[in-house]
Structure formats: C-alpha cells, structure tokens
mmCIF file of C-alpha atoms and ligand atoms in Angstrom:
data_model
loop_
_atom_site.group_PDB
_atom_site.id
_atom_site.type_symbol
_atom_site.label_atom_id
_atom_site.label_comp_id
_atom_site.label_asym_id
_atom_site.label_seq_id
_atom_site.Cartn_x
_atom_site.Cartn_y
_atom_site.Cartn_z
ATOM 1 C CA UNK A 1 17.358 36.143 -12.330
ATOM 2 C CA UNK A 2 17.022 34.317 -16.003
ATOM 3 C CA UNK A 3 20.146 34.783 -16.366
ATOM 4 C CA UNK A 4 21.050 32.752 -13.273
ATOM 5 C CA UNK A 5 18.780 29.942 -14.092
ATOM 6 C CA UNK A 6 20.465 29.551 -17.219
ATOM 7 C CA UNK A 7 23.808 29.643 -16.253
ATOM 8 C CA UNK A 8 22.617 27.130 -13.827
ATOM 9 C CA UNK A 9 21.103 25.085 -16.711
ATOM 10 C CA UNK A 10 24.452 25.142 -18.838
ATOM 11 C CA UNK A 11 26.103 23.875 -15.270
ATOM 12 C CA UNK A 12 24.050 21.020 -14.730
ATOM 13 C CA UNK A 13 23.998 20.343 -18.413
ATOM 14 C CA UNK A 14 27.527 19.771 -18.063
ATOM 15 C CA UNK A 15 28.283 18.255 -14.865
ATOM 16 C CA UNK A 16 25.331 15.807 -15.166
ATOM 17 C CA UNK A 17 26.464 12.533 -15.761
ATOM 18 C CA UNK A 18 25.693 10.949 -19.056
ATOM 19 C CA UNK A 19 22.755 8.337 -19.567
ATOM 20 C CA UNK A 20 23.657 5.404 -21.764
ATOM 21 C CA UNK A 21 21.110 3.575 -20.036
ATOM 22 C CA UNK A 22 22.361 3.082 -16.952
ATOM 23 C CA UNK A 23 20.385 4.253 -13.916
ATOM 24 C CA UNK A 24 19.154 7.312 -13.605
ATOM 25 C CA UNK A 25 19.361 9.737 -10.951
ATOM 26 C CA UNK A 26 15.498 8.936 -9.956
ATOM 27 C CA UNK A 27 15.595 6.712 -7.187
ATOM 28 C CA UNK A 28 12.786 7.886 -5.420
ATOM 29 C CA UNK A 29 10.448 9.208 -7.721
ATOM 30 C CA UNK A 30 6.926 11.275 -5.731
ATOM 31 C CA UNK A 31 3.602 9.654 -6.550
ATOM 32 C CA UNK A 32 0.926 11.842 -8.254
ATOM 33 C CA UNK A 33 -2.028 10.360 -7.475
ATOM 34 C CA UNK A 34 -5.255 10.210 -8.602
ATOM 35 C CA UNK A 35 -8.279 12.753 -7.081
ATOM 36 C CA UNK A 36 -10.531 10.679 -6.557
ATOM 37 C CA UNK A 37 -8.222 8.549 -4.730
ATOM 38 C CA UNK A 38 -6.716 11.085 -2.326
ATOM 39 C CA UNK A 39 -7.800 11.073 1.357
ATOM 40 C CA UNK A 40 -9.692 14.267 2.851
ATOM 41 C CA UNK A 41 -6.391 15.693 4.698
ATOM 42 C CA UNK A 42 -4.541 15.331 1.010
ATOM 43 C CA UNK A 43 -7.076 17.102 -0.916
ATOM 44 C CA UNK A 44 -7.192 19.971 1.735
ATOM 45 C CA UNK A 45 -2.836 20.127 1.248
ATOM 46 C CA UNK A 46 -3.078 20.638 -2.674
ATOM 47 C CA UNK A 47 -5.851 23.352 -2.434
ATOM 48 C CA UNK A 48 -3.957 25.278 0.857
ATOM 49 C CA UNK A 49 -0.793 25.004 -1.353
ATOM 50 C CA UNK A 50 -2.497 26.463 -4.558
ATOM 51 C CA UNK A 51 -4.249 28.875 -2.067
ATOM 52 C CA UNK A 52 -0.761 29.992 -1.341
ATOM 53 C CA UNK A 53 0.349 30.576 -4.339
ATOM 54 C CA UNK A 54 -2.393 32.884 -5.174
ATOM 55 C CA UNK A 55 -1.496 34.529 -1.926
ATOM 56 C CA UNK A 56 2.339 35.017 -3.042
ATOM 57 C CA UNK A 57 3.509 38.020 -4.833
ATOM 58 C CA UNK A 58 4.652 37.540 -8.578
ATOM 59 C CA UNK A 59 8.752 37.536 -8.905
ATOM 60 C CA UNK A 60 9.250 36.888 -12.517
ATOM 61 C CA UNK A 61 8.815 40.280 -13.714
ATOM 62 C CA UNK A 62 5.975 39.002 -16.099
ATOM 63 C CA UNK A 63 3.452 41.767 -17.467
ATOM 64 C CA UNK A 64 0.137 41.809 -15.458
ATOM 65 C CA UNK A 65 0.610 38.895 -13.001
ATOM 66 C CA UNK A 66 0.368 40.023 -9.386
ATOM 67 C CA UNK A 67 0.508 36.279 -7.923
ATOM 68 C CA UNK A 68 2.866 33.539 -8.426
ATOM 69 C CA UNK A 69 -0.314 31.556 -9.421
ATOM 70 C CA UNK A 70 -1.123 34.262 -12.086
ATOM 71 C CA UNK A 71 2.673 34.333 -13.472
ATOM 72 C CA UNK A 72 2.480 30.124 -14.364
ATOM 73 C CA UNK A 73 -1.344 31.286 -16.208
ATOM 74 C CA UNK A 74 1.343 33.894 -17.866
ATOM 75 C CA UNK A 75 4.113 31.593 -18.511
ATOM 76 C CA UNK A 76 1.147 29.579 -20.764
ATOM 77 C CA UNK A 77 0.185 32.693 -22.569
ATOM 78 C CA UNK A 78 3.402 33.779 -23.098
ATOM 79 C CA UNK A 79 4.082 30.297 -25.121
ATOM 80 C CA UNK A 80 0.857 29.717 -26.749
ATOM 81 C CA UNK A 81 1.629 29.973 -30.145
ATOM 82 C CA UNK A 82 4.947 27.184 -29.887
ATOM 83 C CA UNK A 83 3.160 24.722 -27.420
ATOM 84 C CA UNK A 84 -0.147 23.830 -28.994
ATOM 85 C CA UNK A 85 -0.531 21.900 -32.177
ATOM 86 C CA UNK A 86 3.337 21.465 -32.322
ATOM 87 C CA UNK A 87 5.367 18.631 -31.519
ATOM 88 C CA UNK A 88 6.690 19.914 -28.084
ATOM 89 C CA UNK A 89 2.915 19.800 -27.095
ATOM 90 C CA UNK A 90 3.371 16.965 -25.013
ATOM 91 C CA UNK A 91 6.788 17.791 -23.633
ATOM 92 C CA UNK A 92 6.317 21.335 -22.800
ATOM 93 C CA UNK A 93 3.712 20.673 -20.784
ATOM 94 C CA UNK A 94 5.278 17.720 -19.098
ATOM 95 C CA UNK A 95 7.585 20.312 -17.822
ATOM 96 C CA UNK A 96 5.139 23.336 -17.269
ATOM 97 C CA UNK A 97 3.313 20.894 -14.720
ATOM 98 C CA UNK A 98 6.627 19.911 -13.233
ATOM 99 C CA UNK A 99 7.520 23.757 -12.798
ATOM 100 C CA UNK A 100 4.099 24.364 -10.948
ATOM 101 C CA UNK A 101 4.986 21.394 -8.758
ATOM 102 C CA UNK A 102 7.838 22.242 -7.786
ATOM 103 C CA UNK A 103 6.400 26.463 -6.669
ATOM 104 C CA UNK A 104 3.682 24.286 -4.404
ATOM 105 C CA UNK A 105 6.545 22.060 -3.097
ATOM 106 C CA UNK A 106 9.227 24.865 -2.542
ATOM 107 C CA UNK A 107 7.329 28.043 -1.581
ATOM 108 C CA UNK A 108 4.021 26.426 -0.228
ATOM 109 C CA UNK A 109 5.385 23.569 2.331
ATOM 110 C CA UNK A 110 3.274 20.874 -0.280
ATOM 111 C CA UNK A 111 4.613 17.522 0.912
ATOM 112 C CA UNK A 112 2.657 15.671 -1.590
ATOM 113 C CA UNK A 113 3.121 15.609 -5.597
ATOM 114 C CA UNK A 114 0.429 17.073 -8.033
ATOM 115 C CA UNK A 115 -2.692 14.951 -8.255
ATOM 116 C CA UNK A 116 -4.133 14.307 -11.644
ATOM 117 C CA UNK A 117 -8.325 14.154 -12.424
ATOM 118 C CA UNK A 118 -8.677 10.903 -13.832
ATOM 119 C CA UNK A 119 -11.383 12.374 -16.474
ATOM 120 C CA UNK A 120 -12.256 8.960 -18.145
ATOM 121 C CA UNK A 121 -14.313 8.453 -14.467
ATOM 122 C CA UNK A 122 -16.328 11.157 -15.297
ATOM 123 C CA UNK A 123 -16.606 11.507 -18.972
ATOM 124 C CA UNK A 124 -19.672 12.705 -19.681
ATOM 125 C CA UNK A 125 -20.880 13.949 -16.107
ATOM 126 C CA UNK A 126 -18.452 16.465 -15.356
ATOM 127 C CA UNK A 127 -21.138 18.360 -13.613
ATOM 128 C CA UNK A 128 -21.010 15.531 -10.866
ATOM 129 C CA UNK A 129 -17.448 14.909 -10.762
ATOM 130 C CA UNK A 130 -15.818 15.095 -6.725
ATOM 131 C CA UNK A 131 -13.428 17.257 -8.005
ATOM 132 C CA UNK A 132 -16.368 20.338 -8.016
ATOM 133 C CA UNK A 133 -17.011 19.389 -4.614
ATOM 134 C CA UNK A 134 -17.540 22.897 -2.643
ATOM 135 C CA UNK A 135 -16.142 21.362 0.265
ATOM 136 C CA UNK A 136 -12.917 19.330 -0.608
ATOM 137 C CA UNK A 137 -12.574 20.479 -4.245
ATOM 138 C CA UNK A 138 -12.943 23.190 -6.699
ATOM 139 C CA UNK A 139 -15.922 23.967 -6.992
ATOM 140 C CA UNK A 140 -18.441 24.082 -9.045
ATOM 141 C CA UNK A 141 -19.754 25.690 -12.326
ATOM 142 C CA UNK A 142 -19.786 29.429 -13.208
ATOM 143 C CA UNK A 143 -23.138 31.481 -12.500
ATOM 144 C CA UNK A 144 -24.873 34.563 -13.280
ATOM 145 C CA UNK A 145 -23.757 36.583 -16.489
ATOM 146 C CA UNK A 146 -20.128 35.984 -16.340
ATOM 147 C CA UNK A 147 -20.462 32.215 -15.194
ATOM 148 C CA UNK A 148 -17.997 33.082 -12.362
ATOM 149 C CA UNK A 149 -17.369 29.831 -10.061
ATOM 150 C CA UNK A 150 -19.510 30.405 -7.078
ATOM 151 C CA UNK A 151 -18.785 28.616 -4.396
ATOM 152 C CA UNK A 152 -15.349 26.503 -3.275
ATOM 153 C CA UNK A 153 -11.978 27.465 -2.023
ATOM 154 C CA UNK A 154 -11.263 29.713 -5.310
ATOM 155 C CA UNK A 155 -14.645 31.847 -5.876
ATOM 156 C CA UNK A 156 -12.992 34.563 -4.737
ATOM 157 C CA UNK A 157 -10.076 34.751 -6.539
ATOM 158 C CA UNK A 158 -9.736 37.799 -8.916
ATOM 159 C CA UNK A 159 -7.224 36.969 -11.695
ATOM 160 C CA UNK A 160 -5.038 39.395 -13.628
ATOM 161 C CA UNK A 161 -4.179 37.620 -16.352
ATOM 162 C CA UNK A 162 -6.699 36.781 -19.368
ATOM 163 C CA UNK A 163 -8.928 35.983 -21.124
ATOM 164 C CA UNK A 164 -6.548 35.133 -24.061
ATOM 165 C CA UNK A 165 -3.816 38.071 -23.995
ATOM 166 C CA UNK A 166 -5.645 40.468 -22.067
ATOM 167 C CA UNK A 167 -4.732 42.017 -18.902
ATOM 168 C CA UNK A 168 -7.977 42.553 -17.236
ATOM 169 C CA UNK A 169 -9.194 41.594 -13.061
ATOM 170 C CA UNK A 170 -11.767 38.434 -13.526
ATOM 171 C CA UNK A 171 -13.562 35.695 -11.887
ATOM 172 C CA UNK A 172 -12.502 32.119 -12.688
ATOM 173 C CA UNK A 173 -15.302 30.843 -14.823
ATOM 174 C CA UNK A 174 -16.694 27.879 -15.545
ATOM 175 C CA UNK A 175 -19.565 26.746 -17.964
ATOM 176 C CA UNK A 176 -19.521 23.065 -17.524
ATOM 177 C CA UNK A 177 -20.921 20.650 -20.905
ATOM 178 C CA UNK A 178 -21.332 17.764 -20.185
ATOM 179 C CA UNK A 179 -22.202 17.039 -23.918
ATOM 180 C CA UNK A 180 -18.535 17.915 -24.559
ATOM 181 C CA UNK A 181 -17.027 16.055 -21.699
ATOM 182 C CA UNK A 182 -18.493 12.371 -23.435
ATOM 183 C CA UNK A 183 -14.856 13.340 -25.529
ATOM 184 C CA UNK A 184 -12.875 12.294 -22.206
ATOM 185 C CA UNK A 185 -14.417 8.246 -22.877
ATOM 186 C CA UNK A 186 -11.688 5.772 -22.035
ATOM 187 C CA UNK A 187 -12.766 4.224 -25.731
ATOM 188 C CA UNK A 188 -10.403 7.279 -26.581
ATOM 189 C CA UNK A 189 -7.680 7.081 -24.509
ATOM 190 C CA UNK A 190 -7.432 3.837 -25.715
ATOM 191 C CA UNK A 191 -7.618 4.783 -29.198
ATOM 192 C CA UNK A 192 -4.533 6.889 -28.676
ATOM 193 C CA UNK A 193 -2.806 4.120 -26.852
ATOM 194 C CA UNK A 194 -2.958 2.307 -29.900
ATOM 195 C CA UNK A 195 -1.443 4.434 -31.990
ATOM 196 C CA UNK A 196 1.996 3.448 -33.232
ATOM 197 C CA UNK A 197 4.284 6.265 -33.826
ATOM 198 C CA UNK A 198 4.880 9.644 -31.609
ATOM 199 C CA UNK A 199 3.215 11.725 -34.005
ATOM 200 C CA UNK A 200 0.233 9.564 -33.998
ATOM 201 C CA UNK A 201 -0.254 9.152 -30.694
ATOM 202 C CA UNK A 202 0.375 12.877 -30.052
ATOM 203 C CA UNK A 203 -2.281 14.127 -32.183
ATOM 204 C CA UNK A 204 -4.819 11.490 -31.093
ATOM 205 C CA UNK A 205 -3.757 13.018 -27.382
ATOM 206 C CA UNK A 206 -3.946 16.349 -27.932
ATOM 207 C CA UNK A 207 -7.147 16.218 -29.820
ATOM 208 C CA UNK A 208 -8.906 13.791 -27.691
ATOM 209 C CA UNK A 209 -8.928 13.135 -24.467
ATOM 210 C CA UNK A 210 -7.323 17.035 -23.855
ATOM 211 C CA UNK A 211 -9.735 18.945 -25.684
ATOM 212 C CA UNK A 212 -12.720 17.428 -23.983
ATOM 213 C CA UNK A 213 -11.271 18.256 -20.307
ATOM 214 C CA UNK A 214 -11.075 21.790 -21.669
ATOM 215 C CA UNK A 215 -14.022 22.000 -23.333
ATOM 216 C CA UNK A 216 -16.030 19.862 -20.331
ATOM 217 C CA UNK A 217 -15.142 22.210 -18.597
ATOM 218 C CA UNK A 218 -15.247 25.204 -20.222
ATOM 219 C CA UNK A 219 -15.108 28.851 -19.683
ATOM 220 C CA UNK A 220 -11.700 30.123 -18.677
ATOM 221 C CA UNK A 221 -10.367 26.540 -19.403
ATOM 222 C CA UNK A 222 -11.757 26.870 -22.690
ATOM 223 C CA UNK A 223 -9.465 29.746 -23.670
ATOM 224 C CA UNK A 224 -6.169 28.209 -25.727
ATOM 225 C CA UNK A 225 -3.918 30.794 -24.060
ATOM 226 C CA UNK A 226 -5.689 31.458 -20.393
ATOM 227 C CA UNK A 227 -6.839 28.120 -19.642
ATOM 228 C CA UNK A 228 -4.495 27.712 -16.318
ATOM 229 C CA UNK A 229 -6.521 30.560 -14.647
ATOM 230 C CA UNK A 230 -8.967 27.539 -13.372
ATOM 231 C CA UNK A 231 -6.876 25.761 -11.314
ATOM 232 C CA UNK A 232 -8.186 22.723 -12.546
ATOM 233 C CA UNK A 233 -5.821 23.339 -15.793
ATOM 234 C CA UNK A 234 -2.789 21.298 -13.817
ATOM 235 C CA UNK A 235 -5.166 18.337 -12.791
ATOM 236 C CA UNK A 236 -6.438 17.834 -16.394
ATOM 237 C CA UNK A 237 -2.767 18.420 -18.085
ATOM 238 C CA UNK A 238 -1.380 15.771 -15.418
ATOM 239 C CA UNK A 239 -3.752 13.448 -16.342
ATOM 240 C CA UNK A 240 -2.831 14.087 -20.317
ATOM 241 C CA UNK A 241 0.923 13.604 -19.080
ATOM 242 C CA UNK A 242 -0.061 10.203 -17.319
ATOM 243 C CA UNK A 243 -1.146 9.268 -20.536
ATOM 244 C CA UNK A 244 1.627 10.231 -22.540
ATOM 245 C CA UNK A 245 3.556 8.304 -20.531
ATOM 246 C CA UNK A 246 1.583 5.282 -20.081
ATOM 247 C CA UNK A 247 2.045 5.198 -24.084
ATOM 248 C CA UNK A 248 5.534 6.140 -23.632
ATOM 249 C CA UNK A 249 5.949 2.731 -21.249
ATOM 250 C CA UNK A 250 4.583 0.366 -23.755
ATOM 251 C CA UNK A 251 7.758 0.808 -25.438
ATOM 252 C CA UNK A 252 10.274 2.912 -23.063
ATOM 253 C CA UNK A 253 13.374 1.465 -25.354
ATOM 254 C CA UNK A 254 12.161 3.509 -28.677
ATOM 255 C CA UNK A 255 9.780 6.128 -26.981
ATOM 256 C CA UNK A 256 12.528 7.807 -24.333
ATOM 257 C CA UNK A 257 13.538 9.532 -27.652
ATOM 258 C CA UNK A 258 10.585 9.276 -29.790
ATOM 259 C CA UNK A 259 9.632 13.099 -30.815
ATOM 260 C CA UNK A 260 8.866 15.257 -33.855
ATOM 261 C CA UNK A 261 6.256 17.389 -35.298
ATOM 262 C CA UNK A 262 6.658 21.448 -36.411
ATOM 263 C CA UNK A 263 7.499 23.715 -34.325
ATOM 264 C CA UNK A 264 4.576 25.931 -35.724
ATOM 265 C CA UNK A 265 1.687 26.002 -37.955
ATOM 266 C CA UNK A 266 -0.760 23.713 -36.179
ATOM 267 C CA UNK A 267 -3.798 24.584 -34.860
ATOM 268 C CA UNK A 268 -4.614 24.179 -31.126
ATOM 269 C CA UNK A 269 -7.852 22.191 -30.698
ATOM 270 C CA UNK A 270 -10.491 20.369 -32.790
ATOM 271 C CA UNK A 271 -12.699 22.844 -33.249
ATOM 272 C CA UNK A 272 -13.236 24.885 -36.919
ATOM 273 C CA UNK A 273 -13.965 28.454 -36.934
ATOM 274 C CA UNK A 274 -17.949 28.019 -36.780
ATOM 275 C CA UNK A 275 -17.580 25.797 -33.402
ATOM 276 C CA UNK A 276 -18.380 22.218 -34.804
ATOM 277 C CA UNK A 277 -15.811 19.576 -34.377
ATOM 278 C CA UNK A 278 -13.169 18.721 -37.203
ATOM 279 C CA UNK A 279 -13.981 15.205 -38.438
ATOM 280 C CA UNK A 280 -10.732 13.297 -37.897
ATOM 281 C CA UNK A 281 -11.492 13.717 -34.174
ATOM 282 C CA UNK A 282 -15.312 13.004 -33.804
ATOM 283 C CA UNK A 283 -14.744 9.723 -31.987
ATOM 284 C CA UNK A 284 -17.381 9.117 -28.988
ATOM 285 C CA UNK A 285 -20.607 10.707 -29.022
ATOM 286 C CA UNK A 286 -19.112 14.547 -28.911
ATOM 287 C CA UNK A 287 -20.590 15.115 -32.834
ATOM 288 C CA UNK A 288 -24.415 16.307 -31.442
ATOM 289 C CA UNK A 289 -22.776 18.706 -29.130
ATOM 290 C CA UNK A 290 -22.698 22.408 -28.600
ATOM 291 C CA UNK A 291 -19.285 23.325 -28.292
ATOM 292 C CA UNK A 292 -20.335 26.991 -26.603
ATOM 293 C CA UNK A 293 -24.152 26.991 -25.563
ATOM 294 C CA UNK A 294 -25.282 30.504 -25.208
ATOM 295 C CA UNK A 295 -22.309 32.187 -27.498
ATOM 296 C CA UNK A 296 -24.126 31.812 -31.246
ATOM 297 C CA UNK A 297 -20.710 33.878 -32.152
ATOM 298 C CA UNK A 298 -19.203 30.449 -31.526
ATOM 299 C CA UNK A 299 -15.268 30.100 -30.715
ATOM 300 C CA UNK A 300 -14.899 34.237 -31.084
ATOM 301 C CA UNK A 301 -17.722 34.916 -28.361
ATOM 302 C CA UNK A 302 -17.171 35.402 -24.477
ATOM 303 C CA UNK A 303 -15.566 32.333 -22.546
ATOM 304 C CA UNK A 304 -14.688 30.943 -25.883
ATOM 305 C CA UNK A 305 -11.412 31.751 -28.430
ATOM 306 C CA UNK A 306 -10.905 35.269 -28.458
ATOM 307 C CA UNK A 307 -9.253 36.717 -30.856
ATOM 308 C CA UNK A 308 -5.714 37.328 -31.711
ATOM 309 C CA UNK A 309 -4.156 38.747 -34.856
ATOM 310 C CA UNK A 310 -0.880 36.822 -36.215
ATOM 311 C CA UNK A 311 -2.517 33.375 -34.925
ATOM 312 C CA UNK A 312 -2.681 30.467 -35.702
ATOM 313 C CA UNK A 313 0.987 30.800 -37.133
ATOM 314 C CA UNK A 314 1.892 30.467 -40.800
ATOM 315 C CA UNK A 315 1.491 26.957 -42.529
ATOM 316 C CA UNK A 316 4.386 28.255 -44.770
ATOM 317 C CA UNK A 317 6.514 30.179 -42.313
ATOM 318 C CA UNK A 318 9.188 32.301 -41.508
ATOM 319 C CA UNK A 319 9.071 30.227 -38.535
ATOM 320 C CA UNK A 320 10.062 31.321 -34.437
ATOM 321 C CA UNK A 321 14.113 30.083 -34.660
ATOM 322 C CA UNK A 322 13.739 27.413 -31.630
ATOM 323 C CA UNK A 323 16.748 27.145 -29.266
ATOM 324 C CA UNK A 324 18.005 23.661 -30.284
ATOM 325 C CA UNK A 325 16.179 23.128 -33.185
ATOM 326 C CA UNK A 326 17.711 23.594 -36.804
ATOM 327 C CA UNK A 327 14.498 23.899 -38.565
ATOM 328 C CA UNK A 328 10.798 23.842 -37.830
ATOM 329 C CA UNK A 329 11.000 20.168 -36.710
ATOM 330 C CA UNK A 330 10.580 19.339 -32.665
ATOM 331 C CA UNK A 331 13.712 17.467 -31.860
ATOM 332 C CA UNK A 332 15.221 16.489 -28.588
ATOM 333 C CA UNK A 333 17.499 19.490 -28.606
ATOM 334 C CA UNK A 334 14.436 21.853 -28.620
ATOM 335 C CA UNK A 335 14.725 24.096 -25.540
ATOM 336 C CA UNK A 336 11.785 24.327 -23.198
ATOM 337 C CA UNK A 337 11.463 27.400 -21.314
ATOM 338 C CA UNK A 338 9.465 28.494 -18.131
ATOM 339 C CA UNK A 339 10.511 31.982 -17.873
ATOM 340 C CA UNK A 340 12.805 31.054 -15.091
ATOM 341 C CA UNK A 341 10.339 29.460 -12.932
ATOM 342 C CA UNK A 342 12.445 26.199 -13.201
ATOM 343 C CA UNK A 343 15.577 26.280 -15.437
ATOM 344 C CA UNK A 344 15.640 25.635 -18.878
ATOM 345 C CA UNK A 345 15.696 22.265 -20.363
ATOM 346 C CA UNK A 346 15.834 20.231 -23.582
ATOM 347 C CA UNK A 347 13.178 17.854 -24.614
ATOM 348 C CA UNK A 348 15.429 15.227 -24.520
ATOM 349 C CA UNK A 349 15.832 15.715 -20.385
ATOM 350 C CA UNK A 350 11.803 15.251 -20.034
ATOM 351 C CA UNK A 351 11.334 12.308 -22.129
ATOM 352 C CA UNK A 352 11.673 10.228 -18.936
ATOM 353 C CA UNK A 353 9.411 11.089 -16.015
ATOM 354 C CA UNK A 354 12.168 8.950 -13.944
ATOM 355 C CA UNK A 355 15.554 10.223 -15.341
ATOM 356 C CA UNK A 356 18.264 12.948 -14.031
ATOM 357 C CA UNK A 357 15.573 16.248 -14.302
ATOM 358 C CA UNK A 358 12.041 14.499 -13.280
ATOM 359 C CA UNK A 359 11.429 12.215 -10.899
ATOM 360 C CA UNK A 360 7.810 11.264 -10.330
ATOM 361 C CA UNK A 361 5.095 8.301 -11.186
ATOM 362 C CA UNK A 362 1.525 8.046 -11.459
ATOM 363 C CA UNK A 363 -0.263 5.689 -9.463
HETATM 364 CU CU1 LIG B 401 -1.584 24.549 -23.048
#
C-alpha cells in the first residue's frame, strides 16, 4: 500500500508540470469556512462525516487504531517528535489537515471542505463557544473523574489510541480553561502577523495563538502527541493554517518559499516543566493562569504531558536523517509523510494552499 502511494508520488512528481509562476493547477479551490458561519445542515455534514470515520475500520496497518479516525490521531503520534517545535511545524500540518480532508471527502460522501474555529471569537470564553453546542457541535466539557465529554455527537466514542503513546480504550476528554484560552486574543494573532521573517512568524504561531486552543481546551487536546483524539484538533489546526497563510499572503512573492528552522531539538509548547508559561510568550493576560487546575503534578499529571523517555530530542543531535533534507535544517525538499493516507510530498508542494497538490481558501 505505501509502497504504491509512493510510487505514485515519484509519478506525479515527475509528470507534474513545472511552476515558474505561471498558473497553477488550482482553479477551483473548496472554501473552508468558518464555524460559526456555517448553516445548521453544514454543521450536521462535517460531524456525520467525522461520525463516519470513526465508524470505518483502520487500513493503514498502524499499531492500536481500530478506526480510520483513530489511525490520523496515530499518524500525529507517530510524528510527534519531527512536527512540533521544528520548522516543518507549520507545513506538516498544513498537509495532515489536508489528508483528513480528503478521508471525509473520499470515504464519507463530505461535499463541503473542513471548517476552521475561528478561536479569536471566543478567546477567553471557550466554555461558551457554539462549537460545544450539544446539539450542532461537539460538545461540551469533560465530567466526572476522567473529565470525559458528556454529551454531543462524540460522548460515546471510545478511542484506542492515547494518551501520549499509549494504547489504551478512553473517553475523549475535555477540561475547558478559560483562563488559558485569553492566549487565543486577536492582539496575538496580530502580533504574529507582524512578524517579518518565517522563523519569526512561525514561532510567534506556534506558541501563541496554537497553544492556547490546546490548552483552552484541554484534556486530550492538551496532550502534544494525542491531541487529534478530540475532534476539535482539525478545527483549531485549520484555523492555525488560515493564519499561516494569511501571513503567507502579505507577501506570496517571498513567502511561497519562505521556510527553515531544525528539524529537531525544539520543544513543543510554551509551557516549562513546573506548568507556568515561558516568558517570551506571555503576551495577553494568560500569565495568572493555571495551566492544569486539579493536576498539582503539573504537565506530568493526568490529561496533561505524559511522559516519554528520549523526548524532547537532543539540542546537540545525532539528528532523525529527513528525506530531502541534508542536515537538520527544514528546507523545501523536506519530505512530509502521512503514512500513506495521502501520498508523500515535499514542503515545497504545500507552500501554496492554491498550487498543483492543494487547492482550497479560507473564507
Ligand atoms: Cu501537532
């Protein structure tokens, strides 16, 4: 099956024509929309078509995962390490989003293109945000001792994979701060939009406004490697993609090919070993917060980081040997794979969300 995909990848690598900036093969690029602006019947589509997916069996041959939902939560653990605090942060997860997409689309008869949860709307009141609706969203926050989600389309759903590496059968959980949700303030958004250079921007991203939708949320989200066991993981990291790439389209001419960063050695979110917030990132009013209420162990304790031996990776290497990358340096030749779930691409074929591999725009 791999196999196929990539001898599928080398073909279209080759026969696809080149792109000196002339048009691309997007002509008709599918809107992902906001939530909060979907109507009822589109809302209903996205959760039937994630329903589905939790209803298919797994085909990837990926340890533990008994759903096709549970194999792209695998897919995510399976590449922790290489896609968090690196510089193919943004980019893999362009493309693990687009891979999702594309299961709803192909094997769950979705007609519509993966909605995003415009967070800035609700920074700061998760709790109340539509997308917890019971009725036409995901419901709400976790109760009783394991804060499993308790009502909504998805309280019943017993996951394989997680937390972190484990294999165990689990709720989706949720423990919903609001404190920590205050990160998701457009102030920062706009901070990042400001930044100059890819690696700027990047980190400003990845530190704020993604950690706050994990961390708003909480819970499963909250875990670095398990987080897409809530399926509210692909609304927030669509929403972090609509941002890369409304920084991206202040400057398409230099940013189409603007990427760098190591391939290993960073750390994953803004958060020190005791649970308080690493200063660089302490913009909006996130510093008086309780990362993890109720876990004193802090990010170690249940529903927060677990923990994992060998990670973060070494500052000073030997570094993972990255197809298409000649040293620990993200370039555009750096190979992003999805286990086969889509084929394998470079970084340089996701740059554009409107070129020959994606074709899509927010709205
Ligand atoms: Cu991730």
């Amino acid at each position: 099956m791999r196999w196929t995909w990539i001898l599928f990848a080398i073909i279209t690598a080759d026969a696809a024509p080149v792109n000196n900036g002339e048009q691309a093969a997007c002509k008709s690029p599918i809107q992902r929309k906001a939530w909060h602006n979907l109507t009822k019947e589109e809302k209903k589509s996205y959760i039937d078509a994630e329903k589905c997916l939790m209803s298919l069996p797994a085909k990837l041959g990926l340890t533990g995962a008994r759903t096709r939902f549970d194999e792209f939560q695998k897919i995510h653990v399976l590449h922790t390490p290489l896609i968090h605090g690196v510089g193919a942060f943004l980019p893999y997860h362009r493309y693990y989003i687009q891979a999702h997409e594309t299961a709803l689309r192909t094997e769950c008869h979705y007609a519509g293109a993966q909605p995003y949860w415009d967070e800035a709307r609700d920074a700061g009141n998760f709790s109340k945000s539509i997308l917890l609706d019971p009725e036409t969203g995901f419901g709400g926050d976790g109760v009783g001792p394991n804060k499993c989600i308790a009502d909504g389309p998805f309280k019943d759903y017993v996951n394989s994979i997680g937390p972190g590496e484990n294999i165990t059968d689990h709720c989706i959980d949720r423990q919903i701060n609001d404190c920590m949700s205050e990160g998701a303030a457009q102030q920062n958004v706009d901070a990042c939009m400001k930044m100059k250079t890819f690696e700027s921007a990047w980190n400003c991203m990845e530190a704020m406004p993604h950690s706050s939708g994990h961390s708003g949320i909480n819970g499963q989200m909250m875990n670095v490697f398990s987080s897409p066991g809530d399926p509210l993981f692909y609304l927030h990291h669509a929403y972090l993609d609509r941002i890369w790439w409304q920084w991206q389209s202040k400057n398409l001419s230099s940013r189409l090919t603007e990427v760098t960063g190591r391939n290993q050695g960073g750390f994953f979110f803004p958060v020190s070993s005791n649970g308080t917030i690493l200063g660089p990132f302490s913009r909006g009013d996130i510093s008086g917060c309780d990362p993890f209420p109720g876990f004193p162990g802090g990010p170690g304790g249940p529903g927060g980081f677990p923990g994992f031996p060998g990670f973060p990776p070494p500052q000073n290497g030997p570094w993972v040997k990255i197809d298409g990358d000649p040293a620990n340096i993200t370039t555009l030749g750096h190979v992003i794979n999805v286990e086969g779930s889509i084929p394998n691409v470079t970084i340089k074929d996701v740059m554009n969300i409107q070129g020959d591999v994606l074709c899509y725009e927010y709205i």
